[in-house]
GROMACS .gro file of C-alpha atoms in nm:
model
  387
    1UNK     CA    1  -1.975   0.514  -5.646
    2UNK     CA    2  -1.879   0.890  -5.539
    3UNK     CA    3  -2.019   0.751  -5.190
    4UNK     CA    4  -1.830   0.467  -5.178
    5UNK     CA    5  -1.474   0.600  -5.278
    6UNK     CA    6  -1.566   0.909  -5.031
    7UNK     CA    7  -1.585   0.636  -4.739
    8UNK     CA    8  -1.254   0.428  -4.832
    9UNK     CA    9  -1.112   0.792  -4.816
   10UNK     CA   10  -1.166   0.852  -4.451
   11UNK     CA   11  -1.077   0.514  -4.337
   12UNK     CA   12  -0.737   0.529  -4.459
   13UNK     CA   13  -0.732   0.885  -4.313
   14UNK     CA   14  -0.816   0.740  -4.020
   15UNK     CA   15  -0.605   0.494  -3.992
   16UNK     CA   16  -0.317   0.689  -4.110
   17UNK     CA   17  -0.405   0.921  -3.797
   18UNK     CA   18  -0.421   0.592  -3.555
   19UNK     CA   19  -0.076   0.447  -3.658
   20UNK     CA   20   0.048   0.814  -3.630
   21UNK     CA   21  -0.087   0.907  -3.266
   22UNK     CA   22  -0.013   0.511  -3.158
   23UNK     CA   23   0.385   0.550  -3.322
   24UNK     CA   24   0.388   0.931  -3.132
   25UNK     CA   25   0.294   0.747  -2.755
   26UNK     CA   26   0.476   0.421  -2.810
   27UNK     CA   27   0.796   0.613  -2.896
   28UNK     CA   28   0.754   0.800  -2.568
   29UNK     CA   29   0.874   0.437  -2.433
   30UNK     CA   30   1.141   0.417  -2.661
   31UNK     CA   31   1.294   0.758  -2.630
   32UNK     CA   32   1.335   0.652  -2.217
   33UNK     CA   33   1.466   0.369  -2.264
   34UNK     CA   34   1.736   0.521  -2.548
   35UNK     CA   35   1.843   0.759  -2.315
   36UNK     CA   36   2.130   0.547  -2.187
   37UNK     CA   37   2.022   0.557  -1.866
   38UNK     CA   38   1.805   0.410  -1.574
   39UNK     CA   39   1.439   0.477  -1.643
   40UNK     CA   40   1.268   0.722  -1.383
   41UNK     CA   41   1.055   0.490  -1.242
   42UNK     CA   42   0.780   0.788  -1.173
   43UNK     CA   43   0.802   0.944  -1.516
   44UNK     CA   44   0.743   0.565  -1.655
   45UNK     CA   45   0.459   0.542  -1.442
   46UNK     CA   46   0.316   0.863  -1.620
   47UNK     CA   47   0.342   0.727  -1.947
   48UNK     CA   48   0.173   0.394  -1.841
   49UNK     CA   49  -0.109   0.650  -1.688
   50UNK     CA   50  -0.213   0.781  -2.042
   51UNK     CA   51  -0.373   0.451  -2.120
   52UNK     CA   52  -0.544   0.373  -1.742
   53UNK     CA   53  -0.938   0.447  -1.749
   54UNK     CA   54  -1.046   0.647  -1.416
   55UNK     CA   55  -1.203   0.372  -1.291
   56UNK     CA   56  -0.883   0.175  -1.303
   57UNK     CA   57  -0.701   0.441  -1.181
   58UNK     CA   58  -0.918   0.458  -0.853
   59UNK     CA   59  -0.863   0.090  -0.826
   60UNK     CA   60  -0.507   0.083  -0.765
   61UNK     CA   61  -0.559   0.215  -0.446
   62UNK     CA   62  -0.773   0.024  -0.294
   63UNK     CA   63  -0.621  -0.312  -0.097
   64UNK     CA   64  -0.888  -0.531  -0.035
   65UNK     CA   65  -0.918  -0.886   0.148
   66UNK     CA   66  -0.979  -1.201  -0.157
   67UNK     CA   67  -1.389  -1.187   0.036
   68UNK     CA   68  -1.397  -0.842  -0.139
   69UNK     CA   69  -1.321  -1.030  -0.416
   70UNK     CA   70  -1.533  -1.369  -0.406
   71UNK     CA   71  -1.811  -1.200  -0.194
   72UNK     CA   72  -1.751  -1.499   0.021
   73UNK     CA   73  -1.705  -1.495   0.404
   74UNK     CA   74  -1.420  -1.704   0.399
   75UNK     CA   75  -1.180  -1.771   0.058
   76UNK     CA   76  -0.911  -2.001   0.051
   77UNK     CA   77  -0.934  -2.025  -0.342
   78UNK     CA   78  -1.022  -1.763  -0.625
   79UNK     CA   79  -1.245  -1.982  -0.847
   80UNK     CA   80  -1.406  -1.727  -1.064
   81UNK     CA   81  -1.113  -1.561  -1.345
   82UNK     CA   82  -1.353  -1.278  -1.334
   83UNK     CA   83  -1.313  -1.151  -0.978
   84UNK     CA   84  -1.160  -0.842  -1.066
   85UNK     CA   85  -1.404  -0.722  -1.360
   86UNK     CA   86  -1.601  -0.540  -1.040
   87UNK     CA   87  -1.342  -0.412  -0.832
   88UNK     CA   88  -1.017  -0.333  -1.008
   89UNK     CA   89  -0.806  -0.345  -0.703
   90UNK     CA   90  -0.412  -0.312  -0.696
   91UNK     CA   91  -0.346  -0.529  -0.423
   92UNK     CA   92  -0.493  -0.745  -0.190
   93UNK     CA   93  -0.376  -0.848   0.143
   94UNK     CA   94  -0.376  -1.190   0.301
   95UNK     CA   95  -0.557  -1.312   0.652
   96UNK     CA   96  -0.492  -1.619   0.837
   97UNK     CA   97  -0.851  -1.708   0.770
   98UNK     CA   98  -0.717  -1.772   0.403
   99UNK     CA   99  -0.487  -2.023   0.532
  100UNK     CA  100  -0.457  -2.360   0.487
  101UNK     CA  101  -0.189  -2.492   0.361
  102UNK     CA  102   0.124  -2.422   0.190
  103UNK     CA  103   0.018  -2.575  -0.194
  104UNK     CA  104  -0.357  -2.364  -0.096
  105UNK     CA  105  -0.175  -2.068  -0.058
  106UNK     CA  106   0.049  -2.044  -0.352
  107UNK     CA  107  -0.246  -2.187  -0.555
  108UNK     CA  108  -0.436  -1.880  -0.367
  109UNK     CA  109  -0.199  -1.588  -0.495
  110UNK     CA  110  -0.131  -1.775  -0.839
  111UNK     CA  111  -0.532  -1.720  -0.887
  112UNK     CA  112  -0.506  -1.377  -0.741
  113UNK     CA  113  -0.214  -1.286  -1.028
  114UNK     CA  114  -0.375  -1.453  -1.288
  115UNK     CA  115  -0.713  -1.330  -1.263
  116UNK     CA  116  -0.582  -0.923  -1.217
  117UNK     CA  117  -0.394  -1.031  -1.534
  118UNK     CA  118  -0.704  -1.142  -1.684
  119UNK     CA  119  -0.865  -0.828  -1.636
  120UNK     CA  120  -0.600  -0.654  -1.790
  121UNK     CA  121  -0.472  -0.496  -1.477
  122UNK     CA  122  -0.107  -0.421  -1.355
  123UNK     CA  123   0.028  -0.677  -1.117
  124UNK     CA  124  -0.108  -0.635  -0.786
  125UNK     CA  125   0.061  -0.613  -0.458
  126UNK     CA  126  -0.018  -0.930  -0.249
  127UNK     CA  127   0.033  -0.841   0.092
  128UNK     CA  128   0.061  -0.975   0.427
  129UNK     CA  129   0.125  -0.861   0.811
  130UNK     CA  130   0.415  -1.097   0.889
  131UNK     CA  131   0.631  -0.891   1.192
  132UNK     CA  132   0.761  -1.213   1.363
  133UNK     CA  133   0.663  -1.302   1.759
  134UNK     CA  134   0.316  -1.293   1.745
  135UNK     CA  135   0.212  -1.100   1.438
  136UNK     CA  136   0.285  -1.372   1.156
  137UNK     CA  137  -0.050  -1.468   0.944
  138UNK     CA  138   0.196  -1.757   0.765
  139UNK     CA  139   0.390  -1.876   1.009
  140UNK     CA  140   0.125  -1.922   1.251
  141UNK     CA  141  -0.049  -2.114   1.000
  142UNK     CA  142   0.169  -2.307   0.837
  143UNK     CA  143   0.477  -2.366   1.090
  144UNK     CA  144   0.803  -2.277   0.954
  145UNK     CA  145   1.144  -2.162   1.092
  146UNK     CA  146   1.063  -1.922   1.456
  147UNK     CA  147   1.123  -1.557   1.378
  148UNK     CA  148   1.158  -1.389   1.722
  149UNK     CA  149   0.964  -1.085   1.790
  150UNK     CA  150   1.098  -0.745   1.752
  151UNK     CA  151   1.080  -0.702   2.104
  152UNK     CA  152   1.272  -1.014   2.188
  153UNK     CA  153   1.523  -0.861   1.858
  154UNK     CA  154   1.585  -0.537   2.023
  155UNK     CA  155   1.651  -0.660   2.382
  156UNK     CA  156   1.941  -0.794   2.189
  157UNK     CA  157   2.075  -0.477   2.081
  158UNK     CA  158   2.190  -0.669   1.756
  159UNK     CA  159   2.061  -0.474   1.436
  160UNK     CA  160   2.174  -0.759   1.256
  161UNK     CA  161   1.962  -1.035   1.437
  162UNK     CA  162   1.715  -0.789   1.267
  163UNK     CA  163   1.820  -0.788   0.903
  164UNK     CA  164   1.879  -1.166   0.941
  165UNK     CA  165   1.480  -1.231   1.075
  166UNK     CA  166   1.336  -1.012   0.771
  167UNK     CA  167   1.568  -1.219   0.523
  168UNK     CA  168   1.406  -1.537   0.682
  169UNK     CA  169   1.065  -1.385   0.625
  170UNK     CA  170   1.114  -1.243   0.278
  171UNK     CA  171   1.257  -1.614   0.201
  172UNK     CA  172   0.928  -1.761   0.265
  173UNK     CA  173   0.714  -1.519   0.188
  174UNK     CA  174   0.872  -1.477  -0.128
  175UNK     CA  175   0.842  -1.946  -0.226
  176UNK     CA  176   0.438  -1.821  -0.185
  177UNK     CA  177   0.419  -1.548  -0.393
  178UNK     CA  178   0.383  -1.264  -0.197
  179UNK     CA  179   0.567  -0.898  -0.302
  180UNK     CA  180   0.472  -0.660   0.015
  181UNK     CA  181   0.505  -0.724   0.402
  182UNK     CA  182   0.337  -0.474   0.636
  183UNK     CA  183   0.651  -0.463   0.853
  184UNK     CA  184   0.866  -0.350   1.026
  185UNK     CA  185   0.710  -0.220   1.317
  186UNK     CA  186   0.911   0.122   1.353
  187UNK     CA  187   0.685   0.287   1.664
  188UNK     CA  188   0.892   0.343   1.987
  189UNK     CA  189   0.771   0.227   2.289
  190UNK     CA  190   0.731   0.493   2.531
  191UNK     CA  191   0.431   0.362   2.716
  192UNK     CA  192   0.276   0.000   2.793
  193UNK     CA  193   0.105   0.070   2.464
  194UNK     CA  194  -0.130  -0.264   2.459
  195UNK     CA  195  -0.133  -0.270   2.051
  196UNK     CA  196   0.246  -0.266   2.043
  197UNK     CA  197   0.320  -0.555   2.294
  198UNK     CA  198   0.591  -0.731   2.181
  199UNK     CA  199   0.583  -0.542   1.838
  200UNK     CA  200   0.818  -0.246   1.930
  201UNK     CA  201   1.183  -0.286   1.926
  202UNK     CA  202   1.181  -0.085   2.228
  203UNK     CA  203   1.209   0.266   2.398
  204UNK     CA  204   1.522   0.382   2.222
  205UNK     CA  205   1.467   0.539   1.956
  206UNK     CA  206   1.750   0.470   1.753
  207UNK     CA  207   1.721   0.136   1.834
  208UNK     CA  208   1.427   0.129   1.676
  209UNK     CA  209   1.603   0.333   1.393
  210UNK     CA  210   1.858   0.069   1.273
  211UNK     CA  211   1.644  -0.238   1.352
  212UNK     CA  212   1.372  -0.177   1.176
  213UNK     CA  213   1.580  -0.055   0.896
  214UNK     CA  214   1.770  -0.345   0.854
  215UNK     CA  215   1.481  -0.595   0.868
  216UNK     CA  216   1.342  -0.415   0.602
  217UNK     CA  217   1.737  -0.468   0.427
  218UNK     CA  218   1.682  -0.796   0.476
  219UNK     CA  219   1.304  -0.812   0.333
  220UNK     CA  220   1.433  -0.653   0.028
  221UNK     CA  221   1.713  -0.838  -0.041
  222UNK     CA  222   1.438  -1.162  -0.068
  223UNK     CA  223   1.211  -0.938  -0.349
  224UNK     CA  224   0.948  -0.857  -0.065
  225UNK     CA  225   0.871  -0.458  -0.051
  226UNK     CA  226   0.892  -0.359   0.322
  227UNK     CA  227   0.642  -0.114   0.442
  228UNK     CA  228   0.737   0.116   0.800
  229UNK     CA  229   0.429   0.145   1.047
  230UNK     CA  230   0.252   0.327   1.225
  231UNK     CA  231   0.336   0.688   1.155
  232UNK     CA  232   0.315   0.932   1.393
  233UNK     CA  233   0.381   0.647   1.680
  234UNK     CA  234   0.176   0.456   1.849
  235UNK     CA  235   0.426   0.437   2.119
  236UNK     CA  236   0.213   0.638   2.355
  237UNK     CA  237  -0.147   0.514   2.291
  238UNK     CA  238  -0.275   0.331   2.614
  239UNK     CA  239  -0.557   0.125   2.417
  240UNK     CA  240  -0.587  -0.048   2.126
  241UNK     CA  241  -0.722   0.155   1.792
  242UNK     CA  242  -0.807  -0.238   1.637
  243UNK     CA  243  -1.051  -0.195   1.932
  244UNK     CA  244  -1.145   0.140   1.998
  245UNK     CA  245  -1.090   0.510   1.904
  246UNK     CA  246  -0.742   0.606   2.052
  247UNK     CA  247  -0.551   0.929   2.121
  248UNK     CA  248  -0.245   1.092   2.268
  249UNK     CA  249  -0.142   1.427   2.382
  250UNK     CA  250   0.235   1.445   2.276
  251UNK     CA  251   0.332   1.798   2.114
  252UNK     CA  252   0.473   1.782   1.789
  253UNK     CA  253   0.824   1.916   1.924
  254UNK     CA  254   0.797   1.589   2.145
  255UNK     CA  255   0.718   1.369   1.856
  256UNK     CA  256   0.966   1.498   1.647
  257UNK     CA  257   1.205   1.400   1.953
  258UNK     CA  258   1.093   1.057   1.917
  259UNK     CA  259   0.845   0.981   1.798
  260UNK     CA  260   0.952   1.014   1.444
  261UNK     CA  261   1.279   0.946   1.456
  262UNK     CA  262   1.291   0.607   1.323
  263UNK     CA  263   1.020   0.737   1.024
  264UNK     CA  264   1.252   1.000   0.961
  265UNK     CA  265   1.573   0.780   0.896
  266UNK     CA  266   1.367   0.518   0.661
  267UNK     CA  267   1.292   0.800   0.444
  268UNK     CA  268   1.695   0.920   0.469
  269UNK     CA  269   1.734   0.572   0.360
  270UNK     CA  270   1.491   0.517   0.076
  271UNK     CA  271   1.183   0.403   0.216
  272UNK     CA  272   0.938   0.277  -0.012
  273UNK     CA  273   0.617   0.267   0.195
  274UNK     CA  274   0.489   0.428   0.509
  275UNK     CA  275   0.163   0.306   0.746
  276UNK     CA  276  -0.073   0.567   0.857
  277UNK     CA  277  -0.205   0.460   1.232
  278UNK     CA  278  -0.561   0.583   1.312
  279UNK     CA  279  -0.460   0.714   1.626
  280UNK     CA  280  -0.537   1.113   1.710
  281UNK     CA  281  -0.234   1.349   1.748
  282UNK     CA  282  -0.467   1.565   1.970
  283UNK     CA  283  -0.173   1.866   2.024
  284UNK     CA  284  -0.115   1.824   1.601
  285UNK     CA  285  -0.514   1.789   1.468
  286UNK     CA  286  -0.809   1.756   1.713
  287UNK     CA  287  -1.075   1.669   1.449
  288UNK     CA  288  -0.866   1.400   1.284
  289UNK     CA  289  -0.704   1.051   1.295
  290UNK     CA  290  -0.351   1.044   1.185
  291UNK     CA  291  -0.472   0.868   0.882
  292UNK     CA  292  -0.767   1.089   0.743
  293UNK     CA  293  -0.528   1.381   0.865
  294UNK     CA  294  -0.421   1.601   0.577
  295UNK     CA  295  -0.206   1.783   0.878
  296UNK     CA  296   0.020   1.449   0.928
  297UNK     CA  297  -0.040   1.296   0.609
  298UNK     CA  298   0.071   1.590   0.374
  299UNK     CA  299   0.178   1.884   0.606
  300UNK     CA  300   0.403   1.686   0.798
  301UNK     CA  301   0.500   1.331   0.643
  302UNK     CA  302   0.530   1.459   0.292
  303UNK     CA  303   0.631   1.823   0.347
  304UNK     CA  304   0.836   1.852   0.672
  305UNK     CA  305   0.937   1.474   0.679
  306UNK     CA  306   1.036   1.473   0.325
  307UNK     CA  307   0.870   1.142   0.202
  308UNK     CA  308   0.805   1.076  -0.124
  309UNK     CA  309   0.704   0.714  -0.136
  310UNK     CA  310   0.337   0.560  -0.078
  311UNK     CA  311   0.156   0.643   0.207
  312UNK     CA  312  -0.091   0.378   0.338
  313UNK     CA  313  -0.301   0.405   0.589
  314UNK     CA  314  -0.378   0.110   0.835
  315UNK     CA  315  -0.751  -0.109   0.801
  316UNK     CA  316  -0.998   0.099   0.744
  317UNK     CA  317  -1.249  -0.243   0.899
  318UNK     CA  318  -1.083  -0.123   1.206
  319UNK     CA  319  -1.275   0.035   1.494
  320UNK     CA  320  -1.100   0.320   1.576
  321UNK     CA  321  -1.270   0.443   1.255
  322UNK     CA  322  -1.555   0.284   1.194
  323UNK     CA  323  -1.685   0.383   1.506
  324UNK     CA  324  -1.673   0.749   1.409
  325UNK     CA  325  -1.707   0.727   1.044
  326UNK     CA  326  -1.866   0.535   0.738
  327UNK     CA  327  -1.625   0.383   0.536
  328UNK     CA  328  -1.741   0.593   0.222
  329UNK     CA  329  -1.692   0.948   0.424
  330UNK     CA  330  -1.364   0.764   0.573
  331UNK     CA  331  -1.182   0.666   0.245
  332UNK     CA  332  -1.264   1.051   0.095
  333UNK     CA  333  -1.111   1.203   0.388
  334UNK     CA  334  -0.810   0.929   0.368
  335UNK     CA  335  -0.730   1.052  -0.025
  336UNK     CA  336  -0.789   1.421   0.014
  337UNK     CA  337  -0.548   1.401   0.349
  338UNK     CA  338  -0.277   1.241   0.110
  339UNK     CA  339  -0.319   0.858   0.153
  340UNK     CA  340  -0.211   0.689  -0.178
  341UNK     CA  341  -0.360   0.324  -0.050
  342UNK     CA  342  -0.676   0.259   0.138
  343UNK     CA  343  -0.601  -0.097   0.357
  344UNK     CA  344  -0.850  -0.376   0.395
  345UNK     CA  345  -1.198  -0.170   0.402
  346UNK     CA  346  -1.506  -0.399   0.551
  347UNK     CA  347  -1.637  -0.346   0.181
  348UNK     CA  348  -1.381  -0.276  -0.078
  349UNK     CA  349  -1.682  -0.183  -0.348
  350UNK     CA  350  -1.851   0.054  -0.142
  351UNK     CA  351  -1.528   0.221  -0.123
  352UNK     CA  352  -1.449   0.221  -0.487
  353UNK     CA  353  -1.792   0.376  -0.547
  354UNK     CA  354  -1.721   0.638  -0.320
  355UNK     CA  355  -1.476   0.700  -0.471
  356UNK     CA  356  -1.619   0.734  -0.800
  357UNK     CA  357  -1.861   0.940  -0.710
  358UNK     CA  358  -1.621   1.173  -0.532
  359UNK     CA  359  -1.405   1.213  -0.830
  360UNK     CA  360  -1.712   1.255  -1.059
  361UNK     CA  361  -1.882   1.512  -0.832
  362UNK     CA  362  -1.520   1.743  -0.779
  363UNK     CA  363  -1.457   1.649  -0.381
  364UNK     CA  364  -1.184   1.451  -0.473
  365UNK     CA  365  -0.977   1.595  -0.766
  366UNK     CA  366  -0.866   1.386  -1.068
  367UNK     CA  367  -0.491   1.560  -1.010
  368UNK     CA  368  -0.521   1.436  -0.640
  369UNK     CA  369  -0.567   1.042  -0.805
  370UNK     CA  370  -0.312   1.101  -1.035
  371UNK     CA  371  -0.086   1.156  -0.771
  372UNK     CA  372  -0.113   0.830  -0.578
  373UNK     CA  373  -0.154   0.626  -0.863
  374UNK     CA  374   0.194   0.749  -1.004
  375UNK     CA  375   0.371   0.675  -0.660
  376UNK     CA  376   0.179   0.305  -0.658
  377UNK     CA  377   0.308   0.229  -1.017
  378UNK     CA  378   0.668   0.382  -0.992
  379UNK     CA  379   0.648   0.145  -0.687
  380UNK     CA  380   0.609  -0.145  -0.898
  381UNK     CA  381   0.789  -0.076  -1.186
  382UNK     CA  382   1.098  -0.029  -0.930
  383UNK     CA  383   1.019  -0.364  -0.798
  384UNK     CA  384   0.938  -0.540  -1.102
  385UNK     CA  385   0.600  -0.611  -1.084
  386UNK     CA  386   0.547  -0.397  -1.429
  387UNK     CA  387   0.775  -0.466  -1.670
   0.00000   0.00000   0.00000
């Protein structure tokens, strides 16, 4: 009897302690939103940290292809609800190889949303590299109104011909589903650089200031996130890095000429997102690519550039890097340089394991995830993807 009244006891002492720690955290949401004011999208993301495991933690920043999902070499629909049970990623970008038509494609991110939903995971970013010219995954696929390339935009000298293609874009991007586009292209062209034909608004650097900024006004204005690429420039890289390992020998004081002048007025102007290129800065870090670089990544992006949005660094499937690295060694280097978002790995769960491991054996610090996982979810609480 003694037993038995001893054990109804504790659980109403422990439940009194539950409802008291559960009351404590959920008021932390209340007293924001009592304040009277806008919610700090970064402190919210914070609070909505306390009740992430690690593993989901590491997942948000990791973009992976729907294959990495399906483990299929081609997916044009997400049949299985449980595709994100292995692989907690926070977003997942789109290919023209998952294409077909425009009902397959909304049905394609629908499945996508439902089944991160499913697995109790934040919305994810559904992403896609649609620039215009000859960079558009949907258009090319599915026909639509002709958005002119940036470098038939800036031969107009009309910023607004700019603004007015990335409000066409977000339009339809936005009837599919999609919340991120990898564009603009904000690299000035100061050589024939073969990656950026076509893609560069040109060799003027302001220019290429005010029209990428204002396609990514008009992205916004349709609900799509606009992301600025390829920091430091790929302006003067003679070969292609989808191709092979690339380089340049600009100084820094010749970068910040031009180079970054177009980066540097997105992030006067609020950018939310920033590409990492994998090209090497040989006169700024021998050893490194711009995007396993903490040098460019931290030093000089977040430090001496001032950006505090989310860094992401260009595919990691592409061969500038694996030709020189694994992708496990490659996605450690990527996070401890500063990268919040690892793009489009060739394997998306030997990444995440890597990942893992890292964190569990001290090479990649828990503070260092916290980081980047703040910056993704302030990004999509400001954007409404967490509500």
């Amino acid at each position: 009897m003694l037993k038995r009244l001893f054990c109804m006891l504790l659980v109403c002492l422990m439940t009194t302690v539950y409802f008291a720690v559960y009351a404590s955290q959920a008021e932390d949401f209340l007293i924001e939103e009592d304040e009277g004011n806008v919610p700090d999208p970064l402190q919210q993301a914070r609070i909505l940290m306390r009740w992430m495991t690690e593993d989901e933690k590491i997942g948000q920043m990791i973009m992976v292809s729907p294959e990495d999902l399906t483990g299929e070499a081609r997916t044009v629909r997400l049949k299985e609800s449980g595709a994100f049970e292995k692989l907690p990623a926070g977003g997942v970008i789109i290919y023209g190889q998952n294409i077909e038509t425009d009902a397959q494609l909304k049905a394609l991110i629908q499945e996508i949303k439902n089944s991160a939903h499913d697995a109790g995971l934040y919305m994810p970013f559904i992403a896609v590299d649609e620039e215009g010219g000859t960079v558009a995954r949907v258009a090319h696929k599915l026909g639509g109104v002709y958005v002119p390339s940036a470098e038939e935009t800036g031969k107009t000298k009309d910023a607004q011909q700019a603004y007015r293609n990335g409000k066409v874009i977000g339009e339809y991007l936005g009837t599919y589903g999609f919340n991120l586009d990898l564009a603009p292209v904000a690299d000035v062209m100061i050589s024939t650089a073969p990656e950026l034909e076509g893609r560069s608004y040109g060799e003027d650097a302001d220019v290429v200031a005010d029209m990428a900024l204002e396609m990514a006004r008009g992205l916004r204005e349709e609900g799509i996130i606009p992301c600025f690429k390829h920091f430091p420039g790929h302006g003067a890289v003679t070969r292609n890095a989808h191709n092979v390992p690339v380089s340049h020998g600009r100084t820094l004081d010749e970068m910040r000429a031009l180079d970054f002048v177009p980066f540097a007025a997105a992030i006067e102007n609020g950018a939310e997102m920033i590409m990492m290129s994998h090209l090497k800065a040989l006169n700024v870090d021998r050893e490194y690519p711009a995007s396993l670089s903490y040098v460019l990544v931290t030093e000089i992006l977040r430090n001496a550039l001032h950006f505090e949005g989310v860094v992401i660094c260009d595919a990691l499937r592409m061969d500038a890097i694996r030709e020189e690295y694994s992708i496990e060694k490659a996605a450690v280097l990527a996070v401890n340089a500063g990268v919040d978002i690892l793009l489009a790995p060739d394997d998306g769960q030997k990444v995440y394991q890597a990942l893992q491991k890292a964190v569990e054996n001290g090479t990649v610090s828990r503070e260092r995830i916290d980081e980047s996982v703040a910056r993704i979810l302030a990004l999509k609480i400001k954007n409404g993807l967490i509500q």
